Coordinates of C-alpha atoms and ligand atoms in Angstrom, one line a residue:
M1 CA 0.1 -0.2 -0.1
K2 CA 1.6 3.4 -1.0
N3 CA 0.6 5.8 2.0
L4 CA 0.6 9.5 0.5
K5 CA 0.7 12.3 2.8
I6 CA -1.2 15.5 1.8
A7 CA -1.2 18.7 3.2
V8 CA -4.6 20.3 2.6
I9 CA -5.3 24.3 2.9
P10 CA -9.0 24.9 2.2
G11 CA -7.8 28.7 2.2
D12 CA -10.7 30.8 1.9
G13 CA -14.1 31.4 0.5
I14 CA -15.0 28.7 -2.1
G15 CA -11.8 26.9 -1.1
K16 CA -13.6 25.5 2.0
E17 CA -16.4 24.1 -0.2
V18 CA -14.7 22.8 -2.8
V19 CA -11.9 21.2 -0.9
P20 CA -13.7 18.9 1.2
V21 CA -15.5 17.6 -1.8
A22 CA -12.5 17.1 -3.8
M23 CA -10.8 15.1 -1.0
K24 CA -13.6 12.7 -0.8
V25 CA -13.2 12.1 -4.4
L26 CA -9.6 11.6 -4.0
D27 CA -10.3 9.0 -1.0
T28 CA -12.9 7.1 -3.5
A29 CA -10.2 7.1 -6.2
A30 CA -7.8 5.5 -3.7
E31 CA -10.6 2.9 -2.8
V32 CA -11.0 2.0 -6.4
H33 CA -7.2 1.9 -7.2
G34 CA -6.8 -0.4 -3.9
G35 CA -3.1 0.2 -3.7
I36 CA -2.8 3.9 -2.6
K37 CA -4.3 5.7 0.4
F38 CA -4.3 9.4 1.3
E39 CA -3.6 10.7 4.7
F40 CA -4.7 14.4 4.6
D41 CA -3.3 17.0 7.1
V42 CA -5.6 19.6 7.0
F43 CA -4.3 23.1 8.1
P44 CA -6.6 26.3 8.5
W45 CA -4.0 28.6 7.3
S46 CA -6.1 31.8 5.4
C47 CA -7.4 35.1 6.0
D48 CA -9.5 34.2 9.1
Y49 CA -6.5 32.4 10.6
Y50 CA -4.4 35.7 9.7
K51 CA -7.2 38.1 11.8
E52 CA -6.6 35.8 14.8
H53 CA -2.6 35.3 14.5
G54 CA -1.5 38.3 12.5
K55 CA 0.2 36.0 10.0
M56 CA -1.2 33.6 6.8
M57 CA 0.7 30.6 8.7
P58 CA 2.6 29.8 11.6
D59 CA 6.3 30.4 11.9
D60 CA 7.0 26.8 11.0
G61 CA 4.5 26.5 8.7
M62 CA 7.0 25.8 5.5
D63 CA 8.7 23.1 7.9
I64 CA 5.4 21.5 8.5
L65 CA 4.2 21.6 4.6
K66 CA 7.8 20.3 3.6
D67 CA 7.3 16.8 5.3
H68 CA 4.4 16.0 2.8
H69 CA 4.5 14.5 -0.6
A70 CA 2.0 17.2 -1.8
I71 CA 0.3 20.4 -1.1
F72 CA -3.5 20.5 -2.2
L73 CA -4.9 24.1 -1.8
G74 CA -8.2 25.6 -2.5
A75 CA -8.0 29.3 -2.7
I76 CA -6.6 32.1 -0.6
G77 CA -8.2 35.9 -0.5
N78 CA -10.6 37.5 1.7
P79 CA -10.0 41.3 0.8
A80 CA -12.6 42.5 3.2
I81 CA -10.4 41.3 6.0
V82 CA -6.9 41.1 4.9
P83 CA -5.3 42.9 1.6
D84 CA -4.9 40.6 -1.2
H85 CA -1.1 41.3 -1.6
V86 CA -0.7 40.5 2.1
S87 CA -2.7 37.0 1.8
L88 CA -1.6 36.0 -1.3
W89 CA 2.3 36.8 -0.8
G90 CA 2.0 35.3 2.6
I91 CA 1.3 31.8 1.5
L92 CA 0.4 31.0 -2.0
I93 CA 3.4 32.8 -3.8
R94 CA 5.4 32.1 -0.7
I95 CA 5.0 28.4 -1.2
R96 CA 5.3 28.7 -5.0
R97 CA 8.8 30.2 -4.5
E98 CA 10.2 28.7 -1.3
F99 CA 9.3 25.2 -2.8
E100 CA 11.0 26.2 -5.8
Q101 CA 7.8 25.3 -7.8
S102 CA 9.0 26.9 -11.0
V103 CA 6.5 25.9 -13.4
N104 CA 2.7 26.2 -13.2
I105 CA 1.0 23.6 -15.7
R106 CA -2.7 24.8 -16.7
P107 CA -4.6 22.7 -19.3
A108 CA -7.8 23.8 -21.1
K109 CA -9.6 21.6 -23.6
F110 CA -13.1 21.2 -24.9
F111 CA -14.9 19.4 -22.5
K112 CA -17.8 17.1 -23.1
G113 CA -21.0 18.5 -21.4
L114 CA -19.6 21.7 -21.3
K115 CA -21.1 24.6 -23.1
S116 CA -18.2 27.0 -24.3
P117 CA -19.3 30.7 -24.9
L118 CA -17.4 30.3 -28.2
A119 CA -19.9 29.8 -31.0
N120 CA -17.5 27.1 -32.9
P121 CA -15.3 26.0 -30.2
K122 CA -14.1 22.7 -31.9
D123 CA -12.2 20.5 -30.1
F124 CA -9.2 22.6 -28.6
D125 CA -6.7 20.8 -26.0
L126 CA -3.8 22.9 -25.0
V127 CA -1.5 23.6 -21.9
V128 CA -0.3 26.5 -20.7
V129 CA 3.3 26.2 -19.1
R130 CA 3.4 29.5 -16.8
E131 CA 6.8 30.6 -15.6
N132 CA 5.8 30.3 -11.8
S133 CA 8.9 31.7 -9.9
E134 CA 10.0 35.3 -11.4
G135 CA 8.6 37.8 -14.1
E136 CA 6.5 40.4 -13.4
Y137 CA 5.7 39.0 -10.0
S138 CA 8.6 40.4 -8.3
E139 CA 9.2 42.3 -5.2
A140 CA 11.9 44.4 -6.7
G141 CA 10.9 47.9 -6.8
G142 CA 9.5 50.7 -4.5
R143 CA 7.3 53.9 -3.8
I144 CA 8.9 57.4 -2.4
H145 CA 7.5 60.8 -2.1
R146 CA 4.2 59.2 -1.3
G147 CA 1.2 61.2 -2.4
Q148 CA 1.8 63.9 -4.5
D149 CA 4.5 63.5 -7.0
E150 CA 4.9 59.8 -6.2
I151 CA 7.1 57.6 -8.0
V152 CA 6.4 53.8 -8.0
I153 CA 8.8 51.3 -9.8
Q154 CA 7.8 47.8 -10.2
N155 CA 10.8 45.9 -11.8
A156 CA 10.1 42.8 -13.7
V157 CA 13.0 40.0 -13.1
F158 CA 14.0 37.5 -15.8
T159 CA 16.5 35.1 -15.1
R160 CA 18.2 33.1 -17.8
K161 CA 17.9 29.9 -15.5
G162 CA 13.9 30.4 -14.9
T163 CA 13.3 31.3 -18.3
E164 CA 15.3 28.4 -19.9
R165 CA 13.8 25.9 -17.3
A166 CA 10.0 26.9 -18.2
M167 CA 10.8 26.7 -21.9
R168 CA 12.4 23.3 -21.6
Y169 CA 9.6 22.1 -19.5
A170 CA 7.2 23.2 -22.4
F171 CA 9.2 21.2 -25.1
E172 CA 9.3 18.0 -23.3
L173 CA 5.7 18.1 -22.3
A174 CA 5.2 19.1 -26.3
R175 CA 7.0 15.9 -27.3
K176 CA 4.6 13.9 -25.1
R177 CA 1.4 15.6 -26.9
R178 CA 1.3 17.3 -30.5
G179 CA 4.8 18.2 -30.8
H180 CA 4.1 22.1 -31.0
V181 CA 5.2 25.1 -28.7
T182 CA 3.9 28.6 -29.1
S183 CA 5.9 31.3 -26.9
A184 CA 4.1 34.2 -25.7
T185 CA 5.8 37.3 -26.1
K186 CA 5.8 41.1 -26.1
S187 CA 9.0 42.3 -27.6
N188 CA 7.7 44.8 -29.7
G189 CA 6.9 46.5 -26.6
I190 CA 8.9 45.4 -23.8
V191 CA 12.2 45.9 -25.1
H192 CA 14.5 44.3 -22.6
S193 CA 13.1 41.3 -20.8
M194 CA 10.7 40.1 -23.6
T195 CA 13.2 40.2 -26.4
F196 CA 15.4 38.0 -23.7
W197 CA 12.6 35.8 -23.5
D198 CA 12.8 35.5 -27.5
E199 CA 16.5 35.1 -27.6
V200 CA 16.3 32.0 -25.0
F201 CA 13.4 30.7 -27.2
N202 CA 15.2 30.7 -30.1
R203 CA 18.1 29.1 -28.7
V204 CA 16.1 26.5 -26.6
R205 CA 14.2 25.2 -29.5
T206 CA 17.5 24.4 -31.6
E207 CA 17.7 21.6 -28.9
Y208 CA 14.2 20.4 -30.1
P209 CA 14.4 20.2 -33.7
D210 CA 11.6 17.7 -33.7
V211 CA 9.2 20.0 -32.1
K212 CA 7.4 22.6 -34.1
T213 CA 7.4 26.3 -32.9
A214 CA 5.6 30.0 -33.2
S215 CA 6.3 32.8 -31.3
C216 CA 3.0 35.3 -31.0
H217 CA 2.8 38.6 -29.2
I218 CA 0.6 38.0 -25.8
D219 CA -2.1 40.6 -27.4
A220 CA -3.0 38.7 -30.7
L221 CA -2.4 35.3 -28.5
A222 CA -4.9 36.2 -26.1
A223 CA -7.5 36.9 -29.0
F224 CA -6.4 33.4 -30.7
F225 CA -7.5 31.9 -27.6
V226 CA -10.8 33.1 -28.1
T227 CA -11.1 32.8 -32.2
K228 CA -9.4 29.6 -32.9
P229 CA -7.7 28.0 -29.7
E230 CA -7.4 24.6 -31.3
M231 CA -4.5 25.9 -33.1
F232 CA -2.6 25.6 -29.8
D233 CA -0.7 22.5 -28.3
V234 CA 1.7 23.5 -25.6
V235 CA 1.9 27.8 -24.7
V236 CA 4.9 28.8 -22.4
A237 CA 4.6 31.9 -21.0
S238 CA 5.7 34.3 -18.3
N239 CA 4.3 34.6 -15.0
L240 CA 1.9 37.3 -15.8
F241 CA 0.7 36.5 -19.5
G242 CA 0.4 32.7 -18.3
D243 CA -2.0 34.0 -15.7
I244 CA -4.1 36.1 -17.9
L245 CA -4.1 33.5 -20.3
T246 CA -5.4 31.0 -18.1
D247 CA -8.6 32.5 -17.1
I248 CA -9.3 32.6 -20.8
G249 CA -8.6 29.0 -21.1
G250 CA -11.1 28.7 -18.1
A251 CA -13.6 30.9 -19.8
I252 CA -13.6 29.3 -23.3
M253 CA -13.9 25.8 -21.5
G254 CA -17.2 27.2 -20.0
S255 CA -16.3 28.4 -16.6
I256 CA -13.0 29.3 -14.5
G257 CA -14.5 27.0 -12.0
V258 CA -13.2 24.0 -14.0
A259 CA -9.6 25.2 -14.8
P260 CA -7.2 23.2 -12.8
S261 CA -3.3 23.6 -12.3
A262 CA -0.3 22.2 -10.9
N263 CA 2.7 23.9 -9.4
I264 CA 6.0 21.7 -10.0
N265 CA 8.8 21.6 -7.9
L266 CA 11.2 20.0 -10.9
E267 CA 13.9 18.5 -8.6
G268 CA 11.5 16.8 -6.4
K269 CA 13.3 18.3 -3.5
Y270 CA 9.9 20.1 -2.0
P271 CA 6.4 19.1 -2.3
S272 CA 4.5 20.2 -5.7
M273 CA 1.2 22.0 -4.9
F274 CA -2.1 21.3 -6.9
E275 CA -4.8 23.9 -6.7
P276 CA -7.9 25.0 -9.4
V277 CA -7.1 28.5 -11.4
H278 CA -10.0 30.2 -9.6
G279 CA -9.9 32.5 -6.7
S280 CA -12.3 32.5 -3.5
A281 CA -14.9 33.9 -5.2
P282 CA -16.7 35.6 -2.0
D283 CA -19.6 36.6 -4.6
I284 CA -20.7 33.3 -4.6
Y285 CA -19.3 31.8 -1.2
G286 CA -21.9 30.3 1.3
K287 CA -24.4 29.2 -1.2
G288 CA -22.9 25.9 -1.8
I289 CA -22.9 26.2 -5.5
A290 CA -19.3 26.6 -6.3
N291 CA -17.8 24.5 -9.3
P292 CA -15.7 21.4 -7.7
I293 CA -14.4 20.5 -11.2
G294 CA -11.2 22.9 -10.8
Q295 CA -10.3 21.4 -7.6
I296 CA -10.9 18.0 -8.6
W297 CA -9.2 18.0 -12.0
S298 CA -6.2 19.6 -10.0
A299 CA -6.4 16.3 -7.9
K300 CA -6.2 14.4 -10.9
M301 CA -3.1 16.2 -11.7
M302 CA -2.2 15.2 -8.7
L303 CA -2.6 11.6 -9.3
D304 CA -0.5 12.1 -12.1
H305 CA 2.4 13.5 -10.5
F306 CA 2.2 10.6 -8.4
G307 CA 2.6 8.4 -11.2
E308 CA -1.2 7.2 -11.3
H309 CA -2.1 8.1 -14.9
E310 CA -4.6 5.1 -15.2
L311 CA -6.5 6.5 -12.3
G312 CA -6.2 9.9 -13.3
Q313 CA -7.4 9.4 -16.8
K314 CA -10.6 7.6 -15.2
L315 CA -11.3 10.6 -13.0
L316 CA -11.1 12.9 -15.8
D317 CA -13.2 10.6 -17.8
V318 CA -15.8 10.4 -15.0
I319 CA -15.5 14.1 -14.7
E320 CA -16.7 14.4 -18.4
E321 CA -19.6 11.6 -18.0
V322 CA -21.3 13.6 -14.9
T323 CA -21.2 16.8 -16.8
N324 CA -22.3 15.4 -20.0
E325 CA -25.3 13.9 -17.8
G326 CA -26.2 17.6 -16.8
I327 CA -25.0 17.3 -13.2
K328 CA -23.5 20.8 -13.1
T329 CA -23.4 23.9 -11.0
P330 CA -25.0 27.0 -12.0
D331 CA -21.9 28.7 -13.5
I332 CA -22.1 26.0 -16.3
G333 CA -25.8 25.9 -16.8
G334 CA -26.7 23.3 -14.3
S335 CA -28.6 23.4 -11.1
S336 CA -26.7 21.1 -8.9
S337 CA -24.8 21.8 -5.6
T338 CA -20.9 21.5 -4.9
Y339 CA -21.7 18.6 -2.9
E340 CA -24.1 16.9 -5.6
V341 CA -21.6 17.0 -8.2
G342 CA -19.1 15.6 -5.9
E343 CA -21.3 12.9 -5.1
A344 CA -22.0 11.8 -8.6
I345 CA -18.5 11.9 -9.5
C346 CA -17.5 9.8 -6.3
S347 CA -20.6 7.2 -7.2
R348 CA -19.5 6.7 -10.7
L349 CA -16.0 6.2 -9.5
R350 CA -17.2 3.2 -7.3
N351 CA -19.2 1.6 -10.1
L352 CA -16.1 1.7 -12.7
Ligands
NAD401 P1 -12.4 34.4 -8.8 O1 -11.6 33.2 -9.5 O2 -12.4 34.0 -7.3 O3 -13.7 35.1 -9.2 C1 -13.8 35.2 -10.6 C2 -15.5 35.0 -11.0 O4 -15.5 33.7 -11.3 C3 -16.7 35.2 -10.2 O5 -17.5 35.7 -10.6 C4 -16.4 34.1 -9.3 O6 -17.6 33.7 -8.6 C5 -16.3 32.8 -10.3 N1 -15.9 31.7 -10.0 C6 -14.8 31.6 -9.6 N2 -14.7 30.2 -9.1 C7 -15.8 29.6 -9.4 C8 -16.3 28.3 -9.2 N3 -15.3 27.4 -8.7 N4 -17.4 28.1 -9.5 C9 -18.4 28.9 -9.9 N5 -17.7 30.2 -10.2 C10 -16.6 30.6 -9.8 O7 -11.3 35.7 -8.7 P2 -11.2 37.3 -8.2 O8 -12.7 37.7 -7.9 O9 -10.4 38.0 -9.1 O10 -10.7 36.8 -6.8 C11 -11.6 36.5 -5.4 C12 -10.2 36.7 -4.6 O11 -9.7 35.5 -4.7 C13 -9.3 37.6 -4.2 O12 -8.9 37.6 -3.2 C14 -8.1 37.1 -5.2 O13 -6.8 37.7 -5.0 C15 -8.1 35.5 -4.9 N6 -7.4 34.6 -5.9 C16 -6.8 33.6 -5.4 C17 -6.3 32.8 -6.0 C18 -5.7 31.7 -5.8 O14 -5.8 31.2 -4.3 N7 -5.1 30.7 -6.4 C19 -6.6 32.9 -7.6 C20 -7.2 33.7 -8.2 C21 -7.8 34.6 -7.3
IPM402 C1 -3.4 32.6 -10.1 C2 -3.8 33.8 -9.3 C3 -2.5 34.4 -8.4 C4 -1.5 34.6 -9.6 C5 -2.8 35.6 -7.5 C6 -3.9 35.4 -6.5 C7 -1.5 35.8 -6.9 O1 -4.3 34.8 -10.0 O2 -3.0 31.3 -9.4 O3 -4.0 32.4 -11.2 O4 -1.6 35.4 -9.9 O5 -0.5 33.9 -9.5
MN403 MN1 -5.1 34.0 -11.9

C-alpha cells in the first residue's frame, strides 16, 4: 500500500467548499485503485487565521508542509479582511517560491457536456506552461514621495535559469503531446525582458528540432485563444501572461470554475502544489454552488504527479461523464450543488 501524505489548505471562500468535496473524490479514487491511500493533514491557514494570529501561517508552517508528498490548496483571499497582496504573498506565492515550484501547468480543453461560450469551439486541447517563480511578479521596486509627485517602480525580473527551465519543460511536454510550442512574447513593446525571452526561446528550440514552434505577441495570442484555440498545443508564457491566458482558458471551456493547475517542483526536493486556477469567489461563497471541477481536476493532476496516470484518466473521464449527464453547478448552466456534483463523481468512480 502506497501511503500518500497530503497537506491540505482549503484557504478562504469557496476553497472551503470545493476542497472537502475533492478530498472525498480522492479517497474514493484510492479505494477504487486499492494500492494507494491518502493521509490528509488539513491546515486552517487563511485570512481568518491571519485575523486571529496576524500571519497567514505559523512560523514553522513551511517546515510542516515540507514533510508532505504534495500540497492540495483551495484558494486564498478575503480582501474584506486582509489586503490581497498580504494574504497571497503570505501563503500562495510564498509556497510557490520557497518550494521552487518553478512551473505552473494549466490545461484547457473542449470538455464534453460543457457549453463553451465560443460559437464554434472545435476540439481544442492545450496546456499553458506558466513560468511560476519570477517575471512580472517581483518584490524589486518601491515607492517614494508618497502622495503627490509619487514615484512607483515595479521591476520585472527574468533570469536565464528561470526562463530556460520553463521553456524546456514546455518542449518536453510538447514531445509527449502534439509536438508544438507557442511562445507568448511582447518583444515589440517590452524591449529588455521580452527580447531576452525571445532569444532564449530561439536558442532552446534548437535543442528540440522535432518540435514545431511559433512565437506570438500576447495581445494577438489572447485573441487567438478566443477565435481559434484549436491552433495551440503547448503555450509557454511568463508569470503574468500565463496568469491572464489561463483565465481565458477557463472561460472558453465554459467557466473559470473548471480550470485546474499544478505547481511543480522539478527537482522533487520540495512538495509540488495542486490548486484550481480560480480564486476564493467571495461573490458566491456560502451558497454551496461553487463548481468543484477545477479542484477535482487538480486532484487528477496530483494523481498524475504520483505516477497514477490510469487512475487520473479514469477520474477525468468520470468528470466528463457527470458533466455530460447534466449534473452541473449553475456557472455551467446546471442546478446541482457543489456537494451533488462531488457525490455523482464518487458514485460513478465506485461503479467503474
Ligand atoms: P475568482 O476566480 O475568485 O472569481 C472570478 C469570478 O469567477 C467570480 O464571479 C466567481 O464567482 C467565479 N468563480 C470562480 N470560481 C468559481 C467556481 N469554482 N464556481 C463557480 N464560479 C466561480 O477571482 P477574483 O474575484 O478576482 O478573486 C477573488 C479572491 O480570490 C481575491 O482575493 C483574489 O486575490 C483571490 N484569488 C486567489 C487565487 C488563489 O488562491 N489561487 C486565485 C485567484 C484569485
Ligand atoms: C492564480 C492567481 C494568483 C496569481 C494570484 C491570486 C496572486 O491569480 O494563481 O492564477 O496571479 O498567480
Ligand atoms: Mn490567476
